[in-house]
Coordinates of C-alpha atoms in Angstrom, one line a residue:
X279 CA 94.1 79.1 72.1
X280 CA 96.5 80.9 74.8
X281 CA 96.9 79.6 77.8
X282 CA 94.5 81.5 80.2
X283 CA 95.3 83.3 83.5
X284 CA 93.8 80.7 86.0
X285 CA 92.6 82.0 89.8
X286 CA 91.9 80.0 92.4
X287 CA 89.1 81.7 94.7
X288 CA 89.1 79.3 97.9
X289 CA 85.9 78.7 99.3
X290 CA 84.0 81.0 97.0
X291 CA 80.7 79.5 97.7
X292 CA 82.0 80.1 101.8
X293 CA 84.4 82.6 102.2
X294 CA 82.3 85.7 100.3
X295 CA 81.4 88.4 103.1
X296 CA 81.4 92.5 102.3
X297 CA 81.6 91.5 98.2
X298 CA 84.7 90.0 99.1
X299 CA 84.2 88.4 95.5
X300 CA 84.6 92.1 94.1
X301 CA 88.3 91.9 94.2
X302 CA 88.4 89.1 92.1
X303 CA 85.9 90.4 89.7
X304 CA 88.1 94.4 89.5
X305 CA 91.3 91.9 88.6
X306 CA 89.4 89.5 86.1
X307 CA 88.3 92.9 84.5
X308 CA 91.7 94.4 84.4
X309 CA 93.3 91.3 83.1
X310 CA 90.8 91.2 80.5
X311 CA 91.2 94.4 79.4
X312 CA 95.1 93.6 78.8
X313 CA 94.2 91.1 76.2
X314 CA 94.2 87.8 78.6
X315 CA 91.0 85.2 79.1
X316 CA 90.8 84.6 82.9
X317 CA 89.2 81.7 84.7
X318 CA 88.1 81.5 88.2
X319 CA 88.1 78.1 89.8
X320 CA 86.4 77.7 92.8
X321 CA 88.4 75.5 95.5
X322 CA 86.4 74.4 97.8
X323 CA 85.3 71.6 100.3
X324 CA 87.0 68.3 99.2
X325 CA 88.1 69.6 95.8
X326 CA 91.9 68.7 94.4
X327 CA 93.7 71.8 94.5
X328 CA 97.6 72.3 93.0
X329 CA 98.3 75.6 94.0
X330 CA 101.4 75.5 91.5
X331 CA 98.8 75.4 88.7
X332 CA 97.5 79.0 89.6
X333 CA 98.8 82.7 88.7
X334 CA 96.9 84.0 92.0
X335 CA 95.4 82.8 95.0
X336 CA 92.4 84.7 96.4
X337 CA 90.8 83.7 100.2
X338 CA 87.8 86.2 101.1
X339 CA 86.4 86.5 104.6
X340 CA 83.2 84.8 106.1
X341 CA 81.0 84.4 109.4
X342 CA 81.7 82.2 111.9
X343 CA 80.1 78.9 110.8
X344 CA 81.3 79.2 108.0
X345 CA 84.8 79.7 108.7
X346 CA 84.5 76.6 111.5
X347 CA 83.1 74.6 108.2
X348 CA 85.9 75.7 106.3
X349 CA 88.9 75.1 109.2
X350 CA 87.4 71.5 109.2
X351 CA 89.0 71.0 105.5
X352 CA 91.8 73.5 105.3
X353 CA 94.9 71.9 106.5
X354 CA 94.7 69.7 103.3
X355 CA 96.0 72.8 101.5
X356 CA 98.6 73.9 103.5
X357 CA 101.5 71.9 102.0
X358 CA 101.3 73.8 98.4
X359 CA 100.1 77.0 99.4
X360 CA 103.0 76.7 101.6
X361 CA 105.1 76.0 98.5
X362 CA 103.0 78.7 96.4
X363 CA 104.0 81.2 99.1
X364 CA 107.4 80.7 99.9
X365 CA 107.9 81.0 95.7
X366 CA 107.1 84.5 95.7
X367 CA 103.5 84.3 93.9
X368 CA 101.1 86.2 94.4
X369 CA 98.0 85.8 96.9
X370 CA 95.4 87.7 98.8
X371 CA 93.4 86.9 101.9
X372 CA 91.0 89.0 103.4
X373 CA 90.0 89.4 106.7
X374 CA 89.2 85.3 107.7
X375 CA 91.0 84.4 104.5
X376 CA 94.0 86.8 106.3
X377 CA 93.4 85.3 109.6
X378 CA 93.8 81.4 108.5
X379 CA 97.0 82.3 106.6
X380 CA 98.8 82.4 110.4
X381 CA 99.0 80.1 113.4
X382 CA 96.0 80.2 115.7
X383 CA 92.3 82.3 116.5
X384 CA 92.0 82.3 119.8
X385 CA 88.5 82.3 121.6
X386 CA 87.0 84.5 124.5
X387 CA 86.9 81.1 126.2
X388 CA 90.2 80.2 125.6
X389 CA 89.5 77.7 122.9
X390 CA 91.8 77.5 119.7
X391 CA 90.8 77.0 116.2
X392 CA 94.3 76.0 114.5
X393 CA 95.2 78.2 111.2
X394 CA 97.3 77.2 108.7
X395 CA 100.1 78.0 110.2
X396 CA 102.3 79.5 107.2
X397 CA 103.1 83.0 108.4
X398 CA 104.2 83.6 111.8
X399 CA 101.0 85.6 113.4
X400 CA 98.1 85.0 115.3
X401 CA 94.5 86.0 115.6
X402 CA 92.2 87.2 119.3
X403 CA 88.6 87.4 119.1
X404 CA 88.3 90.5 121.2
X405 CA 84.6 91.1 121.1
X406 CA 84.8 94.2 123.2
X407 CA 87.0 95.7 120.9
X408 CA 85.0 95.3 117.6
X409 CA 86.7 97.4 114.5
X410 CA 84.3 98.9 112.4
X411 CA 84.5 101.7 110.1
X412 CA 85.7 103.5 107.4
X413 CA 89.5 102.9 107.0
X414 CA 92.8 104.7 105.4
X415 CA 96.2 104.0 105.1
X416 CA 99.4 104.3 103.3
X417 CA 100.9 101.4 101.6
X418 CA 103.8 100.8 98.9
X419 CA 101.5 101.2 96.4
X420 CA 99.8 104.5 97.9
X421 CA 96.9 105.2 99.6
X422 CA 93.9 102.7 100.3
X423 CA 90.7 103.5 101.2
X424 CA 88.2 100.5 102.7
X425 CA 85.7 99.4 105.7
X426 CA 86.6 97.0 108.2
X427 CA 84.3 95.2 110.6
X428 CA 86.2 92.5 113.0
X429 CA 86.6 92.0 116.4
X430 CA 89.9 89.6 115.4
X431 CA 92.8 91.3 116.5
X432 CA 95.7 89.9 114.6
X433 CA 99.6 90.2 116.1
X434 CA 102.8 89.4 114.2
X435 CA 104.8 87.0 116.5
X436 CA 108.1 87.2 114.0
X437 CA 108.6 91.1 113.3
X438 CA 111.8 90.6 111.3
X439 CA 109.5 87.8 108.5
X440 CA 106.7 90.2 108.3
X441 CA 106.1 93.5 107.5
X442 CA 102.3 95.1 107.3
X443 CA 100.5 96.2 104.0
X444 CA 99.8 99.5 105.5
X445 CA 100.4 101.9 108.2
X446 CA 96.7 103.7 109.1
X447 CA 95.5 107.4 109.5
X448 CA 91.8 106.5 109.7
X449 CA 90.5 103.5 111.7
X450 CA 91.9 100.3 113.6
X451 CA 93.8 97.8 111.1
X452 CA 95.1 94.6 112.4
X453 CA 94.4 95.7 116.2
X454 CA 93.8 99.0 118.4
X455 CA 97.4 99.4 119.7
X456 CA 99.6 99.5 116.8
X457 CA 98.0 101.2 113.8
X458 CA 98.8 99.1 111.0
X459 CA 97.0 97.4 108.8
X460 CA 97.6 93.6 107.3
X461 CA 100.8 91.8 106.4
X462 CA 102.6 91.6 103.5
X463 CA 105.1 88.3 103.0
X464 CA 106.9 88.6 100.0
X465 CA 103.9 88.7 97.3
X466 CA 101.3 87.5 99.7
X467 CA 99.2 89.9 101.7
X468 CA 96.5 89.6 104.1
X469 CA 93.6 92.6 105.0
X470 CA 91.0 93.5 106.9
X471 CA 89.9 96.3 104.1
X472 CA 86.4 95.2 102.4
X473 CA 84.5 97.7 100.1
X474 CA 85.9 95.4 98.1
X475 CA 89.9 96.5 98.4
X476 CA 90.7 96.4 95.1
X477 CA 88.4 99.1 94.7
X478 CA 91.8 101.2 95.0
X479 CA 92.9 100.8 91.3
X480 CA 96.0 101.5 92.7
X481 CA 96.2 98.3 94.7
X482 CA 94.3 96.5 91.9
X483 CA 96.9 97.6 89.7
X484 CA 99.7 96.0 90.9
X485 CA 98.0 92.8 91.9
X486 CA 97.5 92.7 87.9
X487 CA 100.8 93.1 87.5
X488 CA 102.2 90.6 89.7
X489 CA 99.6 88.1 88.3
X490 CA 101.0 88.8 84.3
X491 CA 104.4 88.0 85.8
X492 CA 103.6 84.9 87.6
X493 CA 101.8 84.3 84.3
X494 CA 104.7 84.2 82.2
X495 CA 106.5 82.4 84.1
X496 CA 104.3 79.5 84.9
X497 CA 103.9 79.1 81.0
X498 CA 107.8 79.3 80.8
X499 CA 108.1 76.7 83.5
X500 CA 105.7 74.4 81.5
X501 CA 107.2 74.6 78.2
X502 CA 110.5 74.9 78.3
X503 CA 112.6 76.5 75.4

């Protein structure tokens, strides 16, 4: 039997606000449809995790216990998604999923919940500024429609590393000053779009695509000619 396209879906039973579990289910279709069996692993508290054994990485949103839950286990995983990252395969976190990929959250109070500190940006809880909405916005792959609902406001300390998914025309994005939306480090990407995202077949599209590739060349990497 063929190796199957393996996803990693970290704190599934946690990180699942909006039908943030949508995305996953639009690529599982798409794969399928392409002749591949897909399984869906659920990484969560306490479980191993080998990020290198993965052809995507998915990391939805969640409330706030939740996400204090999961920031109570996460650093574990930093050293290979790190590695998973920095290789150039593919991943997706949305909205806290996108916010634990950076440095910090940062509390009304002045209180810190540490991130994961893999991308160089950082995350204010502005609750006087809550985002919420429709959204559009132009991206490399064309245009995305979503919602949003965050008061996070999310701000790329290293401009020259990171470059956002999107540049908006409707709504707020990663903050109300700069009108863009998420970030994009070389096949990783981070969003505030629910609805779910990948309802944009567009998007969905090339996130398939990427996976096949990564595909391929895990299987190559693990037998070698």
């Amino acid at each position: 039997m063929a190796e199957p396209i393996r996803i990693a879906y970290l704190y599934e039973d946690l990180m699942n606000t909006y039908g943030d579990s949508g995305d996953v289910k639009i690529l599982r279709y798409l794969l399928e449809e392409r002749g591949y069996a897909v399984q869906v692993d659920n990484v969560s508290l306490d479980r191993p995790f080998d990020a290198d054994q993965y052809d995507f990485v998915f990391f939805g949103g969640g409330q706030d216990y939740e996400q204090t839950v999961v920031a109570k286990d996460i650093g574990r995983l930093k050293g290979t998604l790190t590695d998973y990252i920095e290789a150039g395969h593919p991943m997706l976190g949305i909205c806290g999923g996108y916010q634990f990929l950076g440095t910090k959250y940062e509390m009304v109070d002045g209180t810190t919940i540490d991130c994961l500190g893999i991308l160089p940006f950082h995350t204010v809880f502005r609750p006087e500024s809550r985002m919420i909405g429709d959204t559009k916005y132009e991206t490399d792959f064309g245009t995305v429609t979503a919602f949003e609902n965050h008061s996070g406001c999310t701000y790329f300390d290293d401009t020259d590393k990171l470059r956002p998914f999107g540049k908006m025309v409707e709504g707020f994005g990663n903050n109300p000053e700069e009108g863009v939306e998420g970030v994009r480090y070389k096949n990783t990407f981070g969003s505030y779009s629910h609805g779910p995202l990948l309802r944009n077949l567009n998007v969905a599209k090339a996130f398939a695509d990427m996976i096949e590739a990564r595909h391929e060349q895990r299987l190559n990497v693990a037998v070698p000619a």
